[in-house]
XYZ file of C-alpha atoms in Angstrom:
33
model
C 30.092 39.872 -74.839
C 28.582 43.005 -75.172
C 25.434 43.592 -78.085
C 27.338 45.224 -80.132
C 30.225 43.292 -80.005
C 28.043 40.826 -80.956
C 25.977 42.103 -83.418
C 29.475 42.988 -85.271
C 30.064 39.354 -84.595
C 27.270 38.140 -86.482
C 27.431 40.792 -89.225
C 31.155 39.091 -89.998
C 29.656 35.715 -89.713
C 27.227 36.376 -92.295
C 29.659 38.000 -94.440
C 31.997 34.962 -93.883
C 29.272 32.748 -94.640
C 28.228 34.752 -97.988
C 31.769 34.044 -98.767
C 32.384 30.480 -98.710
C 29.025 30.576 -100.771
C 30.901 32.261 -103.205
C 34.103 29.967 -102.430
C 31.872 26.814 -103.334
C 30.936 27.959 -106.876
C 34.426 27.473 -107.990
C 36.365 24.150 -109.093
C 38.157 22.789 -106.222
C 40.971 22.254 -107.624
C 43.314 22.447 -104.660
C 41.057 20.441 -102.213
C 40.438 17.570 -104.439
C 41.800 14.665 -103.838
């Protein structure tokens, strides 16, 4: 892959990441058993 495929890759995975952060601070309402 080339580095700035990559680098794009990582920016999305960080974003991604930020997200479920944000994902987690809410009730689970639909995933709880």
């Amino acid at each position: 892959m080339a580095p700035a495929s990559f680098r794009m890759f990582v920016e999305n995975s960080e974003e991604a990441a930020s997200i479920d952060d944000q994902l987690d601070l809410l009730p689970r309402n639909q995933t709880a058993p």
